[in-house]
Coordinates of C-alpha atoms and ligand atoms in Angstrom, one line a residue:
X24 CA -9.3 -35.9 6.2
X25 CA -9.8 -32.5 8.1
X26 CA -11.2 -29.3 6.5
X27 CA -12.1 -26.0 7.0
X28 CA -12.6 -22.8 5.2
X29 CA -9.8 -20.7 4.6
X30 CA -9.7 -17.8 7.7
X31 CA -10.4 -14.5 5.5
X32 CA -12.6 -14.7 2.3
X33 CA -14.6 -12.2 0.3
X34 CA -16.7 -13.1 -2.2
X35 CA -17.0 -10.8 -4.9
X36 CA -20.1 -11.1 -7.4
X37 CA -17.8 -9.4 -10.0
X38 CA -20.4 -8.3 -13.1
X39 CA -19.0 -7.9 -17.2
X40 CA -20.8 -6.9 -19.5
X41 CA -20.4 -8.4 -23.1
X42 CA -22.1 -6.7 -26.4
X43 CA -24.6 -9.0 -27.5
X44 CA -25.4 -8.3 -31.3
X45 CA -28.6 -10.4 -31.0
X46 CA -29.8 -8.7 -28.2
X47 CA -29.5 -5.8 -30.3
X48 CA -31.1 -6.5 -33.3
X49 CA -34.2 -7.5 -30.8
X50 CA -34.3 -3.9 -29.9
X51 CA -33.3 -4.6 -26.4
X52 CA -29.7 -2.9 -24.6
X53 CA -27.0 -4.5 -26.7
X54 CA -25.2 -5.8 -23.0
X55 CA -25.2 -8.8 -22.2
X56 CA -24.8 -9.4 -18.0
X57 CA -22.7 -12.1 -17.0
X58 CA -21.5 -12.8 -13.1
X59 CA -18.2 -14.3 -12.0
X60 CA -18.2 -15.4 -8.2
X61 CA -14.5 -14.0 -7.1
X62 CA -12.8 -15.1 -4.4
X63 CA -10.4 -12.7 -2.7
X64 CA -8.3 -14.4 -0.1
X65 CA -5.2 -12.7 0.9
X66 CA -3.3 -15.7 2.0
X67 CA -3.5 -16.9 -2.1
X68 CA -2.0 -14.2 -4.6
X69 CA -4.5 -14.6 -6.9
X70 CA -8.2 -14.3 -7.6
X71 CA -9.7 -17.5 -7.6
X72 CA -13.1 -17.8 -9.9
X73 CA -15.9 -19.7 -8.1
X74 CA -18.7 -21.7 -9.6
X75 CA -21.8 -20.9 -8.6
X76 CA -22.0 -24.6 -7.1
X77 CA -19.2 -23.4 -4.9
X78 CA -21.5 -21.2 -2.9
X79 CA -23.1 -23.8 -0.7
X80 CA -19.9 -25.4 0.2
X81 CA -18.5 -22.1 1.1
X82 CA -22.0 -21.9 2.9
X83 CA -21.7 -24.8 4.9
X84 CA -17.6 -25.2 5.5
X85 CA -17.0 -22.4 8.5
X86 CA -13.0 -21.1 8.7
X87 CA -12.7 -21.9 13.0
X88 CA -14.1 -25.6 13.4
X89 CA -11.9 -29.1 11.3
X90 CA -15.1 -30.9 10.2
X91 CA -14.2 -34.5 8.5
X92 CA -14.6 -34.4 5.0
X93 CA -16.9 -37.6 4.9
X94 CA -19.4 -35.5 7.0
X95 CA -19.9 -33.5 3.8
X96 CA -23.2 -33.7 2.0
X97 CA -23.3 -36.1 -0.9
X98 CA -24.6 -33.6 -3.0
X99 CA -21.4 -31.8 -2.3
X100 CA -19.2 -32.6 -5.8
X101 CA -16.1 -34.1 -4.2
X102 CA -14.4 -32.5 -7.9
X103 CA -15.2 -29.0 -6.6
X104 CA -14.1 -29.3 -3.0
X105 CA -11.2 -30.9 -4.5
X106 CA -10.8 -28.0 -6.6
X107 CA -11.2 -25.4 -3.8
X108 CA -8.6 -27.0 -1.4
X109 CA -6.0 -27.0 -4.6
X110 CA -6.8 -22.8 -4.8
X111 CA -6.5 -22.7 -0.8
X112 CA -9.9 -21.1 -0.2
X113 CA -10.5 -24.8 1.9
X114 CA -7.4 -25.4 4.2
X115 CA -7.1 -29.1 4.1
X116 CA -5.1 -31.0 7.0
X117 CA -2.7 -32.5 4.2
X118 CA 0.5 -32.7 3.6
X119 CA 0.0 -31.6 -0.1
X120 CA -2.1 -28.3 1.4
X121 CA 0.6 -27.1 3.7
X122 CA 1.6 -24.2 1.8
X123 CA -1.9 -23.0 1.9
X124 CA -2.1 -24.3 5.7
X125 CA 0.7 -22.3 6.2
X126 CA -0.1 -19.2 5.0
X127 CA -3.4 -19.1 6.2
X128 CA -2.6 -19.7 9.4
X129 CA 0.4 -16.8 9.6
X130 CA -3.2 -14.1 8.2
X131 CA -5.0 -15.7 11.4
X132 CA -1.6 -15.4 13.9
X133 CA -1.2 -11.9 12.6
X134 CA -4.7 -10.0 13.5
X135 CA -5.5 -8.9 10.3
X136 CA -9.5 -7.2 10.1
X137 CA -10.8 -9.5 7.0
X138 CA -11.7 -6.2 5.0
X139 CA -8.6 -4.7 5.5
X140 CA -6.7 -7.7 4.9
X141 CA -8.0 -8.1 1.2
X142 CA -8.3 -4.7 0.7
X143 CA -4.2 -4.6 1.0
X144 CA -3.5 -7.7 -0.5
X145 CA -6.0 -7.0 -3.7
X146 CA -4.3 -3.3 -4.4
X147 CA -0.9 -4.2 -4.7
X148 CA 1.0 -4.4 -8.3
X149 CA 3.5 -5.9 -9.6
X150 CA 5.4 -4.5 -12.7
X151 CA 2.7 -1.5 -13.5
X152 CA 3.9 1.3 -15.1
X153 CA 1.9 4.7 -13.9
X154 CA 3.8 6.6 -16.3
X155 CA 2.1 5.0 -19.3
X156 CA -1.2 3.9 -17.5
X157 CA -2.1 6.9 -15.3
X158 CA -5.2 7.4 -12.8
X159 CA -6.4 10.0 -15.7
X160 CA -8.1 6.9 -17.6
X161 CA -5.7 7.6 -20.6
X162 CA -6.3 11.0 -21.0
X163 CA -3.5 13.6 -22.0
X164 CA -4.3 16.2 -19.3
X165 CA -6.5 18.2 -16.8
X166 CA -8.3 19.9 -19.6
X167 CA -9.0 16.9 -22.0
X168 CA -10.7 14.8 -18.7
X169 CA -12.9 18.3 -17.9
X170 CA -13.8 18.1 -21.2
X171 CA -15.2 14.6 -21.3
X172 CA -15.7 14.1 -17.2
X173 CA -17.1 17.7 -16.5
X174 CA -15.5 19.9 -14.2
X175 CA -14.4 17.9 -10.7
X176 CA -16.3 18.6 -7.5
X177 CA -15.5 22.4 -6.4
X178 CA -12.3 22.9 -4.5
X179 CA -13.8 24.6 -1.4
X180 CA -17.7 24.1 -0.1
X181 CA -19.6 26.2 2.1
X182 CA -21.7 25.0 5.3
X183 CA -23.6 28.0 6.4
X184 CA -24.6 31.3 4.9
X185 CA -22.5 34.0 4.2
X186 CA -23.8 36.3 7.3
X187 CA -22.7 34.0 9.7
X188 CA -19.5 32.9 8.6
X189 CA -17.0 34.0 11.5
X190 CA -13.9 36.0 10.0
X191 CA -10.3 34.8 11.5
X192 CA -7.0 37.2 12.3
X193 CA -4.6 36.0 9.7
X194 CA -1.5 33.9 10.9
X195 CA 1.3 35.6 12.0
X196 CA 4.2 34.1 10.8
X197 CA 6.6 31.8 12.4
X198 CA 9.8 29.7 12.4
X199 CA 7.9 26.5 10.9
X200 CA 6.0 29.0 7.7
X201 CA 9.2 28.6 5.6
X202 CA 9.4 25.1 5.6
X203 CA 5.7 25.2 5.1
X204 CA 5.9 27.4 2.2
X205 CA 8.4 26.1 0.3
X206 CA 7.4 22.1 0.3
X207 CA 6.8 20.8 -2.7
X208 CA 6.4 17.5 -4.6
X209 CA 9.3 17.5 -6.8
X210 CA 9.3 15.5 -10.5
X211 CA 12.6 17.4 -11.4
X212 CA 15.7 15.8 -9.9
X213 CA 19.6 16.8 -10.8
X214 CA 20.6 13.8 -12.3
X215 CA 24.5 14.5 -11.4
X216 CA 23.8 16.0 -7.8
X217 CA 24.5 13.9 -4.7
X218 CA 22.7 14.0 -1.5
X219 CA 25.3 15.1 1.1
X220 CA 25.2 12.4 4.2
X221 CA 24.2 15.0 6.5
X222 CA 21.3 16.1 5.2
X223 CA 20.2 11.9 4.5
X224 CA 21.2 11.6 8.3
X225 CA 19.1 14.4 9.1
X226 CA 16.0 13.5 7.1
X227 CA 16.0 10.1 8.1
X228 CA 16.8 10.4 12.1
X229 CA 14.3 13.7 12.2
X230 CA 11.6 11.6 10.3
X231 CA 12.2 8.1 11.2
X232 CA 14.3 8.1 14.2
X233 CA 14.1 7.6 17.9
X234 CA 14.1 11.0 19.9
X235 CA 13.2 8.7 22.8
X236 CA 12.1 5.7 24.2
X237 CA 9.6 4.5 27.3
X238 CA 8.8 0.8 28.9
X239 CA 5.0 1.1 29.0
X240 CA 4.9 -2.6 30.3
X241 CA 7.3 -5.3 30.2
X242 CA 8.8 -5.6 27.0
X243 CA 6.5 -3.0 25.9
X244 CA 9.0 -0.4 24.4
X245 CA 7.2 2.8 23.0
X246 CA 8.8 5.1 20.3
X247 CA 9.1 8.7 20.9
X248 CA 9.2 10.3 17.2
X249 CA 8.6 13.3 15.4
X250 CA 5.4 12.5 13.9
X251 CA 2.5 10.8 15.7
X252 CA 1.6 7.1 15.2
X253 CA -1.9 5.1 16.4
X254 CA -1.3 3.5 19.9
X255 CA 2.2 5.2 19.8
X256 CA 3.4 1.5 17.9
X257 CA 5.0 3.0 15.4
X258 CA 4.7 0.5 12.7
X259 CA 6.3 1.7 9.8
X260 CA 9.8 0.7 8.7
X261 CA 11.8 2.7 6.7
X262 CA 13.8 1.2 3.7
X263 CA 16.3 2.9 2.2
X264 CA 17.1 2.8 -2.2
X265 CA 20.5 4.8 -2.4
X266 CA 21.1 5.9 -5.6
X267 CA 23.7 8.7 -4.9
X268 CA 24.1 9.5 -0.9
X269 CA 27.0 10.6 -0.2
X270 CA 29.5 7.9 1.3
X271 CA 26.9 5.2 0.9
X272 CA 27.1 3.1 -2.0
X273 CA 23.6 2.5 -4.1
X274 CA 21.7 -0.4 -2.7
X275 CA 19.0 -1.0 -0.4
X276 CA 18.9 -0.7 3.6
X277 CA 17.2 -0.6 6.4
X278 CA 16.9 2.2 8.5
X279 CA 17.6 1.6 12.0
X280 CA 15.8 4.3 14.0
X281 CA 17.3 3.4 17.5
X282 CA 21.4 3.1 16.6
X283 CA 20.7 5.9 13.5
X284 CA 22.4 3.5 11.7
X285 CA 22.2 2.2 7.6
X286 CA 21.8 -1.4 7.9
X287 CA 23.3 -3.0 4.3
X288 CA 20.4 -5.4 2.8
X289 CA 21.8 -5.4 -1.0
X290 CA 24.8 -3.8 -2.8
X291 CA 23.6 -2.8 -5.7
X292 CA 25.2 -1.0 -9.2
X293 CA 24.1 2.3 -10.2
X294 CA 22.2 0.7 -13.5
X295 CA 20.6 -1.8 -11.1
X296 CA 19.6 0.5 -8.5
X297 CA 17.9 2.8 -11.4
X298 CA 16.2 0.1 -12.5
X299 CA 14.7 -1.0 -9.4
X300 CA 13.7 2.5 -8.3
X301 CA 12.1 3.1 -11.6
X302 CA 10.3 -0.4 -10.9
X303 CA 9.6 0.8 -7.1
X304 CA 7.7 4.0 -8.4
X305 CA 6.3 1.8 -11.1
X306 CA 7.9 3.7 -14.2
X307 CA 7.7 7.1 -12.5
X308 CA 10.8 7.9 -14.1
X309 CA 10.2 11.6 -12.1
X310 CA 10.4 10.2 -9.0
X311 CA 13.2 7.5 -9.7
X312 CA 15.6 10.3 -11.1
X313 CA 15.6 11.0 -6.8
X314 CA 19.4 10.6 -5.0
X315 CA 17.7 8.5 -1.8
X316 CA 14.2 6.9 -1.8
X317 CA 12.5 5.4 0.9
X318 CA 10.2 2.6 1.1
X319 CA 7.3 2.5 3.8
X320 CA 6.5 -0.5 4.7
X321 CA 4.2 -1.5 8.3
X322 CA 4.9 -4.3 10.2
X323 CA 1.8 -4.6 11.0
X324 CA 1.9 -7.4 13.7
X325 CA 3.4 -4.6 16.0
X326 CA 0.1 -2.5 15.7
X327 CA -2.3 -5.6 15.3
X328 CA -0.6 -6.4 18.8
X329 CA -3.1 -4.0 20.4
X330 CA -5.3 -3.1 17.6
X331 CA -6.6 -7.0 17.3
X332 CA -8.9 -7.5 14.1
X333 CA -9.9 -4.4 14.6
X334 CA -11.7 -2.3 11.9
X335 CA -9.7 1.3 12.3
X336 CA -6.1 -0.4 12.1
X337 CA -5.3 -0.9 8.6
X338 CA -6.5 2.8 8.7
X339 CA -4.1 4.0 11.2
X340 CA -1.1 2.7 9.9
X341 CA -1.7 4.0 6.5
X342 CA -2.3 7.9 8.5
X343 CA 1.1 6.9 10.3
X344 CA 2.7 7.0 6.8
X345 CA 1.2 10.1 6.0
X346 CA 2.7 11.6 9.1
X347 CA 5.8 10.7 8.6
X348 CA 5.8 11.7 4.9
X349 CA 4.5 15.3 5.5
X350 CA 7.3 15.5 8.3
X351 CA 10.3 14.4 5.8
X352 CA 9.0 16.6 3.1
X353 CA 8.9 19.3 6.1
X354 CA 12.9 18.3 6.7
X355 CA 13.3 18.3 2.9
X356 CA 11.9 21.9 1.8
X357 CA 14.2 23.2 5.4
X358 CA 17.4 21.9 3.7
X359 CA 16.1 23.6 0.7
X360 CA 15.4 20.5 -1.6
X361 CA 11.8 19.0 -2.9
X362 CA 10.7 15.8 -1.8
X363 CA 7.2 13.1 -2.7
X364 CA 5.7 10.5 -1.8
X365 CA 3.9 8.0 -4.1
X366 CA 1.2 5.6 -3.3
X367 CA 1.7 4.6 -7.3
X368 CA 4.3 1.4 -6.0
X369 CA 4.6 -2.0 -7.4
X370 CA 4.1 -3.5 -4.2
X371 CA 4.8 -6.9 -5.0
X372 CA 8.4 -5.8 -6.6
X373 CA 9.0 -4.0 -3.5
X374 CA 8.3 -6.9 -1.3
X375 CA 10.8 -9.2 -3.4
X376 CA 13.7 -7.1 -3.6
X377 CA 13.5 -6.5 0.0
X378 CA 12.4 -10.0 1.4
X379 CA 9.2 -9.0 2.9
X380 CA 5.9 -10.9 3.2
X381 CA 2.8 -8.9 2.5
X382 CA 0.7 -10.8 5.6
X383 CA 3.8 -9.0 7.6
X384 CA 4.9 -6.0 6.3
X385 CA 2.4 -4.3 4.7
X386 CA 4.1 -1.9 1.9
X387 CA 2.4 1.3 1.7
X388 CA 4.4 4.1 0.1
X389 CA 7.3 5.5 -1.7
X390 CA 9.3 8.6 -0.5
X391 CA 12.3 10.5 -1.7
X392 CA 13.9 13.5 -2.0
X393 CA 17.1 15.3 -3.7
X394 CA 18.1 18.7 -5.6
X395 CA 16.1 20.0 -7.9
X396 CA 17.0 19.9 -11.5
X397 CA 17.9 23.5 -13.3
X398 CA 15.5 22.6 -15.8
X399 CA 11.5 21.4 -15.1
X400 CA 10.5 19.0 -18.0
X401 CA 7.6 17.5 -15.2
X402 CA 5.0 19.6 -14.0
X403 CA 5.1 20.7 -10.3
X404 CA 3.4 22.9 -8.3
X405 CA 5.4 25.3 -6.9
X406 CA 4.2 27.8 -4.0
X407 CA 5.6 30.6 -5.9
X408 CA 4.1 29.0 -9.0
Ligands
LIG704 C1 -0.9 9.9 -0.9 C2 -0.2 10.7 -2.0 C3 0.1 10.0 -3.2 C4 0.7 10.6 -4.3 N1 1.0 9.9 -5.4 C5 1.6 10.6 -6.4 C6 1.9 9.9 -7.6 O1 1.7 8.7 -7.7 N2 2.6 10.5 -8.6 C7 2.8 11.8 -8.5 O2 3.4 12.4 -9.5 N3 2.5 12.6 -7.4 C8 1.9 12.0 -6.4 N4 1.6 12.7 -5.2 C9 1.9 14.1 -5.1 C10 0.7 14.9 -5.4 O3 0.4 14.9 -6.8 C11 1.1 16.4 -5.0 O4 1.1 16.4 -3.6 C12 0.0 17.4 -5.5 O5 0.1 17.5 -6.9 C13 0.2 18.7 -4.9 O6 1.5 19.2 -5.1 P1 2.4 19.7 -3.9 O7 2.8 18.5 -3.1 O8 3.7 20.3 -4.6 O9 1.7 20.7 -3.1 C14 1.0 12.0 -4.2 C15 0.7 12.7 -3.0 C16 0.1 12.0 -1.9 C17 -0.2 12.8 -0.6

């Protein structure tokens, strides 16, 4: 039989510390240290716990060359490289190891940089609920974290003295300041307001669409959109979660940015479509309140096509989203309506309602946009606030 080491792997020496009474009592730190070996492979969902015996088998199996498995040192215990070709961090040449075979070998077709490659496949979530379990480490609000965090780092620093700072003529203003002015995240939607189809059409085709289009070699068809995008790939795919658009009925669709068209992916009823938005934003129930919601999500073979393993393209795509987000909440605050963008998603519920493999199409963000509620039960921060 053939092996070799699965083609991305990190190896995490992950420490937890466990209070140790006895330790205590002996007048030492009451923390115990214990080390877990981790192995983060994006081709396996999970996190796969090493022993420490692992080690020199990882050591010695590389991910390029097969070697034969009876070339394996005898002090190699054949339990625990049975054990690691079950978990997929060895690829075996097996029948019973194709699904592992498989999927490694679509994270080595597609160019992923290692790093980046566990870095997206470790931060995704499935079925979390930021409304309940918030970045603010269960604390009520600003002032309760200040109070047991300190103040946060200062919201402007200096880099030279005073005396030679250079003074600049103020802005005039121009045709782009009002849109400017007036964007905002909104976490207030009108529940019983529709978005009108012209202004989704406008929002989407201004954002996402295709102003133009060049053959830079042959089959080598380059975008021309609103917003830049790294090696002018454009990567990012827009998904659309209609709740209440005007003349198109809830459920999800893909954005076609060429035709301007809705492509239909899932027919959904208005409880079911809730529900999944409210699972998109990951309980967000401000942001899932929103008419029209769209999912970012990079196909990231298109920009790994030039950008091969290379260490600045996870990067790039995830700047491309931010591009495109500031220019649809740009669109947004023009037809006078607030818009977000959350990177707060339950990746891995996104990826299942909408068929998408994570090694492919790398989910990155949630927009939307829609009216704005009479009343503001949600904080926001308004420019006139
Ligand atoms: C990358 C990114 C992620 C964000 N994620 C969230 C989020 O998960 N939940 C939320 O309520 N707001 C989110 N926001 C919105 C910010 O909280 C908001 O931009 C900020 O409060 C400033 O308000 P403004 O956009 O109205 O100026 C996000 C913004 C960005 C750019």
């Amino acid at each position: 039989m053939q092996l070799r080491r699965c083609a991305v792997l990190l190896i995490e020496p992950r420490e937890h510390l466990e209070f140790d009474l006895r330790v205590l009592f002996q007048g030492d730190a009451a923390f115990a240290t214990c080390i877990a070996w981790v192995a983060l492979a994006p081709h396996v969902d999970d996190e796969v716990e090493l022993t420490v015996d692992d080690l020199p088998i990882l050591a010695r199996i590389g991910e390029t060359l097969w070697l034969d498995r009876e070339t394996l040192p005898a002090t190699f215990d054949p339990a625990r490289v049975d054990a690691l070709l079950d978990a997929g961090i060895l690829i075996g040449d097996q029948p019973t190891h194709a699904a592992h075979r498989k999927r490694d070998e679509r994270v080595r077709d597609a160019h992923w940089r290692g790093l980046s490659a566990v870095a997206h496949a470790f931060s995704r979530w499935q079925g979390q609920r930021a409304d309940i379990d918030p970045g603010t480490d269960g604390f009520a609000n600003v002032r309760e974290m200040v109070e047991a965090l300190g103040a946060p780092p200062s919201e402007t620093i200096s880099r030279a003295p005073a005396s030679a700072h250079i003074a600049l003529p103020m802005p005039r203003r121009s045709g782009i300041d009002a849109a400017l002015f007036s964007r905002y995240t909104g976490r207030n939607y009108d529940l019983a307001a529709t978005l009108p189809i012209a202004t989704a059409a406008r929002l989407l085709q201004r954002t996402f669409g295709a102003q133009a289009q060049r053959e830079l070699g042959p089959g080598a068809i380059a975008l021309k959109k609103t917003s830049p995008s790294g090696g002018s790939l454009h990567p990012i795919e827009a998904y659309v979660l209609a709740q209440r658009v005007e003349g198109v009925g809830p459920g999800l669709y893909h954005y076609q940015p060429l035709a301007h068209t809705l492509e239909p992916m899932q027919a959904l009823d208005t409880a079911a479509a809730s529900a999944l938005a409210l699972r998109f934003v990951a309980g967000q129930h401000w942001f899932a309140d929103a008419p029209m919601l769209v999912v970012l999500a990079a196909r990231v073979r298109r920009n790994f096509w030039k950008y091969r393993n290379h260490p600045k393209a996870y990067r790039a795509i995830v700047l491309d989203a931010g591009h495109l987000s500031q220019t649809f909440y740009l669109l947004a605050a023009e037809a006078g309506l607030p818009a977000f963008i959350t990177a707060a998603v339950n990746e891995v519920d996104i990826e299942q309602a909408l068929g998408l493999d994570p090694i492919d199409d790398a989910v990155i963000a949630v927009l939307g946009c829609g009216r704005a509620a009479n009343e503001s039960t949600t904080v926001e921060f308004r420019g006139d606030a």
